[in-house]
Short mmCIF file of C-alpha atoms in Angstrom, two decimals:
data_model
loop_
_atom_site.label_atom_id
_atom_site.label_comp_id
_atom_site.label_asym_id
_atom_site.label_seq_id
_atom_site.Cartn_x
_atom_site.Cartn_y
_atom_site.Cartn_z
CA MET A 1432 -8.74 -15.53 -9.95
CA GLY A 1433 -6.32 -15.59 -12.83
CA LYS A 1434 -2.62 -14.98 -12.42
CA GLU A 1435 -0.20 -13.42 -14.86
CA ILE A 1436 3.45 -14.40 -14.61
CA LEU A 1437 5.79 -11.44 -14.16
CA ALA A 1438 9.03 -13.48 -14.10
CA LEU A 1439 10.42 -11.82 -10.99
CA PRO A 1440 13.81 -13.22 -9.93
CA LEU A 1441 12.74 -13.19 -6.30
CA LEU A 1442 14.88 -16.01 -4.96
CA LEU A 1443 18.19 -15.09 -6.56
CA GLN A 1444 19.07 -12.58 -3.86
CA LEU A 1445 17.83 -14.86 -1.09
CA GLU A 1446 19.82 -17.79 -2.38
CA LYS A 1447 22.98 -15.72 -2.54
CA GLU A 1448 22.58 -14.58 1.05
CA GLN A 1449 22.02 -18.16 2.28
CA LEU A 1450 18.88 -17.26 4.20
CA LEU A 1451 16.76 -20.25 3.37
CA GLN A 1452 19.33 -23.02 3.17
CA ASP A 1453 19.87 -23.00 6.94
CA THR A 1454 16.22 -23.58 7.73
CA LEU A 1455 14.67 -25.57 4.87
CA LEU A 1456 15.29 -28.98 3.39
CA GLU A 1457 17.34 -28.97 0.20
CA GLU A 1458 14.38 -29.97 -1.97
CA ASP A 1459 12.33 -27.10 -0.50
CA VAL A 1460 15.01 -24.60 -1.51
CA VAL A 1461 15.07 -25.87 -5.08
CA HIS A 1462 11.29 -25.74 -5.26
CA LEU A 1463 11.15 -22.28 -3.74
CA GLN A 1464 13.65 -21.03 -6.30
CA VAL A 1465 11.25 -21.83 -9.10
CA VAL A 1466 8.32 -20.17 -7.36
CA PHE A 1467 10.17 -17.02 -6.30
CA GLN A 1468 11.75 -16.69 -9.71
CA PHE A 1469 8.50 -16.77 -11.60
CA ALA A 1470 5.94 -15.88 -8.98
CA SER A 1471 3.55 -13.20 -9.55
CA ALA A 1472 0.23 -12.05 -10.01
CA THR A 1473 -1.78 -9.27 -11.38
CA ARG A 1474 -5.46 -9.04 -11.94
CA ARG A 1475 -6.80 -9.78 -15.38
CA LEU A 1476 -8.33 -6.93 -17.31
CA LYS A 1477 -12.04 -7.60 -17.69
CA LEU A 1478 -14.80 -5.94 -19.59
CA LEU A 1479 -17.25 -6.70 -16.80
CA HIS A 1480 -17.15 -5.01 -13.41
CA GLU A 1481 -15.95 -7.30 -10.66
CA VAL A 1482 -16.49 -6.34 -7.04
CA TYR A 1483 -15.10 -8.72 -4.44
CA ILE A 1484 -15.06 -7.68 -0.79
CA LYS A 1485 -13.76 -10.62 1.25
CA THR A 1486 -12.46 -8.96 4.40
CA LYS A 1487 -14.70 -8.78 7.46
CA ILE A 1488 -14.11 -5.41 9.12
CA TYR A 1489 -14.32 -4.78 12.87
CA SER A 1490 -14.25 -1.05 13.53
CA GLY A 1491 -14.45 1.03 16.69
CA GLU A 1492 -12.80 1.56 20.05
CA ASN A 1493 -13.60 -1.94 21.29
CA SER A 1494 -12.76 -3.73 18.06
CA LEU A 1495 -9.63 -5.39 19.48
CA SER A 1496 -11.90 -7.46 21.69
CA ARG A 1497 -12.45 -9.58 18.60
CA LEU A 1498 -9.15 -11.27 19.48
CA GLU A 1499 -10.65 -12.60 22.72
CA LYS A 1500 -12.65 -15.16 20.74
CA PHE A 1501 -9.58 -17.19 19.80
CA LYS A 1502 -8.99 -20.23 21.98
CA ASN A 1503 -6.36 -22.98 21.66
CA GLU A 1504 -4.95 -21.52 18.44
CA ASN A 1505 -1.38 -21.27 17.19
CA ILE A 1506 -1.04 -17.51 16.68
CA TRP A 1507 1.83 -15.81 14.84
CA ILE A 1508 2.13 -12.03 15.17
CA ILE A 1509 4.09 -10.15 12.49
CA CYS A 1510 5.28 -6.66 13.47
CA ASP A 1511 8.39 -4.49 13.68
CA GLY A 1512 11.00 -4.62 16.41
CA PHE A 1513 10.02 -1.25 17.87
CA LEU A 1514 6.53 -2.49 18.79
CA VAL A 1515 8.13 -5.33 20.72
CA ARG A 1516 10.93 -3.34 22.39
CA SER A 1517 8.58 -0.53 23.42
CA GLY A 1518 5.99 -2.93 24.75
CA ILE A 1519 3.30 -1.58 22.42
CA VAL A 1520 2.61 -5.11 21.17
CA LYS A 1521 1.22 -5.83 24.64
CA GLY A 1522 -1.75 -3.72 23.54
CA ILE A 1523 -3.00 -6.67 21.51
CA LEU A 1524 -1.45 -9.47 23.55
CA LYS A 1525 -3.71 -8.57 26.47
CA PHE A 1526 -6.73 -9.51 24.34
CA ILE A 1527 -5.35 -12.94 23.44
CA ASP A 1528 -6.44 -15.79 25.69
CA SER A 1529 -3.69 -17.72 27.53
CA SER A 1530 -4.88 -20.99 25.96
CA ASN A 1531 -3.33 -19.86 22.68
CA ASN A 1532 0.27 -20.47 21.68
CA VAL A 1533 1.70 -17.09 20.57
CA SER A 1534 4.89 -16.48 18.57
CA ILE A 1535 6.18 -13.12 17.32
CA PHE A 1536 8.11 -12.31 14.13
CA ASP A 1537 9.55 -8.83 14.71
CA LYS A 1538 11.79 -8.42 11.65
CA VAL A 1539 9.52 -6.04 9.73
CA ILE A 1540 11.27 -2.99 8.25
CA PRO A 1541 9.99 -0.25 5.92
CA ASP A 1542 9.62 -1.25 2.26
CA PRO A 1543 9.69 -5.01 2.98
CA PRO A 1544 12.73 -6.56 1.27
CA LEU A 1545 13.02 -10.02 -0.22
CA THR A 1546 15.39 -11.05 2.56
CA VAL A 1547 12.79 -10.47 5.28
CA ILE A 1548 10.07 -12.23 3.27
CA GLY A 1549 12.40 -15.19 2.71
CA SER A 1550 13.28 -15.54 6.39
CA GLY A 1551 9.59 -15.41 7.27
CA VAL A 1552 8.77 -18.14 4.76
CA ALA A 1553 11.44 -20.34 6.35
CA ILE A 1554 10.00 -19.77 9.84
CA ILE A 1555 6.32 -20.21 8.98
CA LYS A 1556 6.89 -23.83 7.99
CA LYS A 1557 8.18 -24.58 11.48
CA ILE A 1558 5.48 -22.63 13.32
CA ASN A 1559 2.54 -23.75 11.14
CA PRO A 1560 0.21 -21.06 12.53
CA SER A 1561 -3.58 -21.27 12.42
CA VAL A 1562 -3.90 -17.49 12.92
CA VAL A 1563 -1.56 -14.82 11.53
CA ILE A 1564 -1.88 -11.27 12.85
CA ALA A 1565 -0.19 -8.44 10.94
CA TYR A 1566 0.16 -5.60 13.43
CA GLY A 1567 1.56 -2.24 12.36
CA GLY A 1568 1.69 0.02 9.34
CA GLY A 1569 1.59 -0.96 5.69
CA SER A 1570 5.03 -2.59 5.84
CA ALA A 1571 3.91 -5.06 8.52
CA ILE A 1572 0.81 -6.01 6.57
CA ASP A 1573 2.72 -6.26 3.28
CA THR A 1574 5.36 -8.43 4.94
CA ALA A 1575 2.70 -10.80 6.26
CA LYS A 1576 1.07 -10.94 2.85
CA GLY A 1577 4.35 -11.73 1.14
CA ILE A 1578 5.20 -14.51 3.58
CA LEU A 1579 1.74 -16.07 3.35
CA TYR A 1580 1.65 -15.82 -0.44
CA PHE A 1581 4.87 -17.71 -1.02
CA ALA A 1582 4.19 -20.19 1.78
CA ARG A 1583 0.88 -21.05 0.13
CA GLU A 1584 2.55 -21.43 -3.25
CA GLN A 1585 4.78 -24.08 -1.64
CA ASN A 1586 1.92 -25.79 0.22
CA MET A 1587 3.77 -25.09 3.46
CA ILE A 1588 0.60 -24.00 5.23
CA ASP A 1589 -3.03 -25.03 5.19
CA LYS A 1590 -5.94 -22.77 6.04
CA VAL A 1591 -4.80 -19.72 8.00
CA ASN A 1592 -7.01 -17.01 9.48
CA PHE A 1593 -5.22 -13.81 8.41
CA ILE A 1594 -5.99 -10.70 10.49
CA ALA A 1595 -4.66 -7.22 9.72
CA ILE A 1596 -4.52 -4.57 12.44
CA PRO A 1597 -3.27 -1.27 10.94
CA THR A 1598 -1.64 1.28 13.24
CA THR A 1599 -1.45 4.02 10.60
CA SER A 1600 -4.09 5.52 8.34
CA GLY A 1601 -2.56 5.27 4.90
CA THR A 1602 -2.02 2.12 2.88
CA GLY A 1603 -5.45 0.50 3.19
CA SER A 1604 -3.52 -2.77 2.86
CA GLU A 1605 -5.87 -4.41 5.36
CA VAL A 1606 -8.53 -4.62 2.62
CA THR A 1607 -6.51 -5.04 -0.58
CA ASN A 1608 -5.22 -7.95 -2.62
CA ALA A 1609 -1.83 -6.32 -3.15
CA THR A 1610 1.58 -6.39 -1.54
CA ILE A 1611 4.72 -4.46 -2.43
CA ILE A 1612 8.08 -6.17 -2.04
CA THR A 1613 11.44 -4.46 -2.54
CA ASP A 1614 14.44 -6.00 -4.27
CA THR A 1615 17.23 -4.18 -2.45
CA GLU A 1616 19.80 -5.29 -5.02
CA THR A 1617 18.06 -3.80 -8.05
CA LYS A 1618 16.32 -1.11 -5.97
CA ILE A 1619 12.99 -1.96 -7.57
CA LYS A 1620 9.65 -2.40 -5.83
CA HIS A 1621 7.59 -5.31 -7.15
CA ALA A 1622 3.80 -5.39 -6.81
CA ILE A 1623 2.02 -8.71 -6.41
CA PHE A 1624 -1.73 -8.84 -6.90
CA ASP A 1625 -3.76 -11.88 -5.93
CA ASP A 1626 -7.02 -12.36 -4.06
CA SER A 1627 -5.31 -14.83 -1.72
CA LEU A 1628 -3.56 -11.77 -0.26
CA LEU A 1629 -6.81 -10.32 1.06
CA PRO A 1630 -6.95 -10.55 4.87
CA ASP A 1631 -9.86 -12.50 6.30
CA GLU A 1632 -10.41 -9.83 8.93
CA ALA A 1633 -9.37 -6.25 9.55
CA ILE A 1634 -9.51 -4.63 12.97
CA LEU A 1635 -9.72 -0.84 12.93
CA ASP A 1636 -9.09 0.87 16.24
CA SER A 1637 -8.21 4.52 15.78
CA ASN A 1638 -6.68 4.61 19.28
CA LEU A 1639 -3.73 2.77 17.77
CA THR A 1640 -3.00 5.81 15.58
CA LEU A 1641 -2.94 8.46 18.33
CA SER A 1642 0.83 8.24 18.79
CA VAL A 1643 1.70 8.41 15.09
CA PRO A 1644 4.17 11.33 14.58
CA ALA A 1645 3.03 14.37 12.59
CA ASP A 1646 5.32 13.72 9.59
CA ILE A 1647 4.07 10.13 9.22
CA THR A 1648 0.49 11.36 9.64
CA ALA A 1649 1.10 13.72 6.72
CA ASN A 1650 2.73 11.12 4.48
CA THR A 1651 0.16 8.42 5.12
CA GLY A 1652 -2.70 10.89 4.78
CA ILE A 1653 -1.53 11.99 1.34
CA ASP A 1654 -1.30 8.30 0.43
CA VAL A 1655 -4.99 7.94 1.30
CA LEU A 1656 -5.87 10.92 -0.88
CA THR A 1657 -3.83 9.53 -3.77
CA HIS A 1658 -5.53 6.13 -3.47
CA ALA A 1659 -8.94 7.74 -3.64
CA LEU A 1660 -8.09 10.02 -6.56
CA GLU A 1661 -6.47 7.28 -8.63
CA ALA A 1662 -9.29 4.83 -7.91
CA TYR A 1663 -11.83 7.47 -8.94
CA VAL A 1664 -10.34 8.19 -12.37
CA SER A 1665 -9.10 4.65 -13.08
CA ASN A 1666 -10.11 3.12 -16.40
CA LYS A 1667 -11.67 0.31 -14.34
CA ALA A 1668 -13.66 2.58 -12.01
CA ASN A 1669 -17.34 1.82 -11.46
CA SER A 1670 -20.18 3.01 -9.26
CA TYR A 1671 -18.93 1.02 -6.28
CA SER A 1672 -15.37 2.32 -6.35
CA ASP A 1673 -16.62 5.85 -7.08
CA ALA A 1674 -18.87 5.91 -4.01
CA LEU A 1675 -16.08 4.66 -1.76
CA ALA A 1676 -13.52 7.09 -3.19
CA GLU A 1677 -15.88 10.05 -2.87
CA LYS A 1678 -16.48 9.33 0.81
CA ALA A 1679 -12.77 8.78 1.42
CA VAL A 1680 -11.92 12.19 -0.07
CA GLU A 1681 -14.67 13.84 1.95
CA LEU A 1682 -13.21 12.38 5.16
CA VAL A 1683 -9.66 13.39 4.21
CA ILE A 1684 -10.79 16.98 3.66
CA GLU A 1685 -12.50 16.98 7.06
CA SER A 1686 -9.81 15.35 9.12
CA LEU A 1687 -6.26 15.11 7.72
CA VAL A 1688 -4.99 18.56 8.71
CA LYS A 1689 -6.75 18.21 12.07
CA CYS A 1690 -4.84 14.97 12.70
CA TYR A 1691 -1.60 16.68 11.76
CA ASN A 1692 -2.22 19.63 14.06
CA ASN A 1693 -3.48 17.53 16.97
CA GLY A 1694 -2.56 13.87 16.88
CA LYS A 1695 -4.73 13.14 19.92
CA ASP A 1696 -7.94 14.27 18.18
CA ILE A 1697 -9.70 10.91 18.32
CA GLU A 1698 -12.62 12.01 16.14
CA ALA A 1699 -10.31 13.17 13.35
CA ARG A 1700 -8.15 10.06 13.74
CA SER A 1701 -11.23 7.85 13.44
CA LYS A 1702 -12.29 9.59 10.24
CA MET A 1703 -8.83 9.20 8.71
CA HIS A 1704 -8.77 5.51 9.67
CA GLU A 1705 -12.10 5.07 7.91
CA ALA A 1706 -10.91 7.11 4.91
CA SER A 1707 -7.86 4.89 4.56
CA ASN A 1708 -10.02 1.78 4.70
CA LEU A 1709 -12.58 3.09 2.22
CA ALA A 1710 -9.91 4.23 -0.23
CA GLY A 1711 -8.27 0.81 0.07
CA ILE A 1712 -11.49 -0.95 -0.89
CA ALA A 1713 -11.99 1.53 -3.73
CA PHE A 1714 -8.66 0.90 -5.37
CA ASN A 1715 -8.89 -2.83 -4.73
CA ILE A 1716 -11.94 -2.69 -7.00
CA SER A 1717 -10.70 -0.30 -9.68
CA GLY A 1718 -6.91 -0.25 -9.47
CA LEU A 1719 -4.55 2.71 -9.24
CA GLY A 1720 -2.47 4.54 -11.85
CA ILE A 1721 0.87 6.03 -12.83
CA ASN A 1722 1.13 8.10 -9.66
CA HIS A 1723 1.76 4.87 -7.78
CA SER A 1724 3.82 3.36 -10.59
CA LEU A 1725 6.27 6.25 -10.33
CA ALA A 1726 6.12 6.45 -6.53
CA HIS A 1727 7.16 2.80 -6.33
CA GLN A 1728 10.30 3.64 -8.29
CA LEU A 1729 11.14 6.67 -6.13
CA GLY A 1730 10.70 4.64 -2.97
CA GLY A 1731 12.74 1.70 -4.19
CA ARG A 1732 15.56 3.85 -5.56
CA PHE A 1733 15.84 6.67 -3.01
CA LYS A 1734 13.94 5.28 0.02
CA ILE A 1735 11.46 8.14 -0.08
CA PRO A 1736 8.43 7.43 2.14
CA HIS A 1737 5.66 6.14 -0.09
CA GLY A 1738 3.05 8.77 0.79
CA LEU A 1739 5.54 11.59 0.28
CA ALA A 1740 6.55 10.18 -3.11
CA ASN A 1741 2.89 10.14 -4.09
CA GLY A 1742 2.43 13.72 -2.92
CA LEU A 1743 5.41 15.00 -4.89
CA LEU A 1744 3.95 13.54 -8.07
CA LEU A 1745 0.25 14.13 -7.56
CA THR A 1746 -0.45 17.52 -9.15
CA ASN A 1747 1.73 16.74 -12.16
CA VAL A 1748 -0.06 13.44 -12.70
CA ILE A 1749 -3.40 15.24 -12.45
CA ASP A 1750 -2.21 17.67 -15.13
CA TYR A 1751 -1.14 14.80 -17.36
CA ASN A 1752 -4.36 12.82 -16.95
CA SER A 1753 -6.52 15.92 -17.36
CA GLN A 1754 -5.36 16.31 -20.95
CA ASP A 1755 -7.97 13.64 -21.56
CA VAL A 1756 -11.28 15.54 -21.42
CA SER A 1757 -13.28 12.71 -19.87
CA THR A 1758 -10.72 12.35 -17.08
CA LEU A 1759 -10.71 16.10 -16.45
CA LYS A 1760 -14.48 15.92 -16.10
CA LYS A 1761 -14.15 13.00 -13.68
CA TYR A 1762 -11.75 14.91 -11.43
CA ALA A 1763 -14.14 17.87 -11.54
CA LYS A 1764 -17.09 15.64 -10.67
CA LEU A 1765 -15.30 14.59 -7.50
CA LEU A 1766 -14.83 18.22 -6.50
CA TYR A 1767 -18.53 18.88 -7.07
CA LYS A 1768 -19.55 15.76 -5.14
CA THR A 1769 -17.44 16.67 -2.11
CA GLY A 1770 -18.60 20.29 -2.13
CA MET A 1771 -15.18 21.78 -2.76
CA VAL A 1772 -16.36 23.69 -5.85
CA ASP A 1773 -19.68 24.90 -7.18
CA LYS A 1774 -20.44 23.23 -10.52
CA ILE A 1775 -21.16 26.62 -12.09
CA LYS A 1776 -17.41 27.38 -11.91
CA GLY A 1777 -16.60 24.79 -14.59
CA ASP A 1778 -14.44 21.69 -14.85
CA GLU A 1779 -11.05 23.34 -15.48
CA PHE A 1780 -11.51 25.63 -12.49
CA ALA A 1781 -12.46 22.64 -10.33
CA VAL A 1782 -9.27 20.78 -11.26
CA LYS A 1783 -7.24 23.91 -10.54
CA VAL A 1784 -8.80 24.04 -7.06
CA LEU A 1785 -7.95 20.38 -6.52
CA LYS A 1786 -4.27 21.00 -7.30
CA GLU A 1787 -4.19 24.11 -5.13
CA TYR A 1788 -5.74 22.15 -2.27
CA ILE A 1789 -3.09 19.44 -2.54
CA ASN A 1790 -0.24 21.97 -2.60
CA SER A 1791 -1.76 23.89 0.30
CA ILE A 1792 -2.18 20.95 2.67
CA MET A 1793 1.29 19.65 1.84
CA LYS A 1794 2.74 23.05 2.75
CA ILE A 1795 0.62 23.25 5.92
CA MET A 1796 1.97 19.84 6.92
CA LYS A 1797 5.54 20.97 6.15
CA MET A 1798 6.08 18.30 3.52
CA PRO A 1799 8.96 18.65 1.05
CA MET A 1800 7.76 19.88 -2.33
CA SER A 1801 10.62 18.61 -4.50
CA LEU A 1802 13.30 15.93 -4.67
CA LYS A 1803 15.93 18.62 -4.30
CA GLU A 1804 14.62 19.37 -0.81
CA LEU A 1805 15.32 15.73 0.06
CA ASN A 1806 19.01 16.24 -0.74
CA ILE A 1807 18.95 13.87 -3.69
CA GLY A 1808 21.83 14.72 -5.98
CA LYS A 1809 20.86 16.09 -9.38
CA ASP A 1810 23.39 13.98 -11.27
CA GLU A 1811 22.40 10.86 -9.36
CA PHE A 1812 18.73 11.51 -10.14
CA HIS A 1813 19.19 12.12 -13.86
CA LYS A 1814 21.39 9.05 -14.14
CA VAL A 1815 18.51 6.76 -13.12
CA LYS A 1816 15.53 8.81 -14.33
CA SER A 1817 15.15 6.88 -17.58
CA LEU A 1818 15.45 3.51 -15.83
CA MET A 1819 12.81 4.49 -13.28
CA ALA A 1820 10.46 5.50 -16.12
CA GLN A 1821 11.00 2.16 -17.86
CA ASN A 1822 10.26 0.26 -14.67
CA ALA A 1823 7.20 2.40 -13.96
CA LEU A 1824 5.79 1.51 -17.38
CA LYS A 1825 5.98 -2.17 -16.38
CA ASP A 1826 4.40 -1.55 -12.97
CA GLY A 1827 1.04 -3.27 -12.45
CA CYS A 1828 -0.64 0.03 -11.57
CA THR A 1829 0.06 1.60 -14.97
CA LYS A 1830 -2.50 -0.42 -16.89
CA SER A 1831 -5.43 1.09 -14.95
CA ASN A 1832 -4.33 4.69 -15.48
CA PRO A 1833 -7.09 6.61 -17.32
CA ARG A 1834 -4.71 7.90 -19.99
CA LYS A 1835 -2.21 5.73 -21.83
CA VAL A 1836 1.39 6.65 -21.22
CA ASN A 1837 4.81 5.90 -22.69
CA THR A 1838 8.30 5.85 -21.21
CA LEU A 1839 9.24 9.35 -22.36
CA GLU A 1840 6.11 10.82 -20.79
CA LEU A 1841 6.81 9.03 -17.51
CA GLU A 1842 10.39 10.30 -17.59
CA ASP A 1843 9.10 13.83 -18.13
CA LEU A 1844 6.67 13.49 -15.21
CA ILE A 1845 9.29 12.24 -12.80
CA GLY A 1846 11.74 14.91 -13.99
CA LYS A 1847 9.31 17.70 -13.07
CA ILE A 1848 9.49 16.97 -9.37
CA TYR A 1849 13.22 17.43 -8.92
CA GLN A 1850 12.85 21.15 -8.17
#
């Protein structure tokens, strides 16, 4: 797959904080500086449709038993500290045979920063794992992807079996070639796209999601819906991504509010886990759009949970995209396909129903409906609004939006969600 250099100054912050110098040889640090500074990768735009599904998916209540097959391996688990302190990580350790050597990296935090990625890169060279397991939400999987990506760029590791085990139903990162890394100094989220980031295996056990709190269920569920909607109207959408997105939306309609109201509803949880996975495959094929481009800026700047940021923007982005008639018709087609609206009602009515549905479920799930509700200062917001719009225009998701956009339009869109 082709790579496109984004010229991200990824090592500058790491170098300043002296995170790698303590653990790597001097020549490694110099080499890493070049890679981090210019590393990248976004998919090339192609006229042909390219569908690449690498990840083998194990789904169901007994899917974790897949881990029992590993013998005499060097296994590295990447997760957050809470999973270790609470003992939840034992839920997968019990499936790992004692013949394996197991190490745990528990430094994962939300919106993975460059510092955490850098420390992981330093450690992976020492451990040299044959199996890497990312266990947790999207941040755990993105952290593992970031570490593996840069370690491969430096030839620090050979063939690694990369397994993703999501514990939330939201990002779909277990089946995508993307990772999002945050530069905490500039407060910008950087997206890296490369097929080497695709996990070799994904294990989907909805039992792992039963303890997810209601607010996180809401945020991650809206993220799933946004993935499906953006994949469906993307300028790179095709029959494969459409079919996956349609099914994902159908499952969200059936199960998201049920999961919110009763987190122990295993049937609803299973459907949301599948919806997240399907939507992930859909947007890995067709890409996303400006909803995510703007959400990345909101998350990086104000630490707004990613799914919530998407939800705040969603109806306004639908309005913007629907000014293109073909895109309006595509949104409407989705409503017809999922049975939300009778086709006789017309396309504009269908899109109106879609927006009302989004607003309704967000209110049912007690999600904030504006930035003002999040106690973000008006002056602070307007001071950075233009910069966020400029960065969103450069975001890798923008190029697959169905309608072309400029900085002023993005600034207008992000301004509408303040109150």
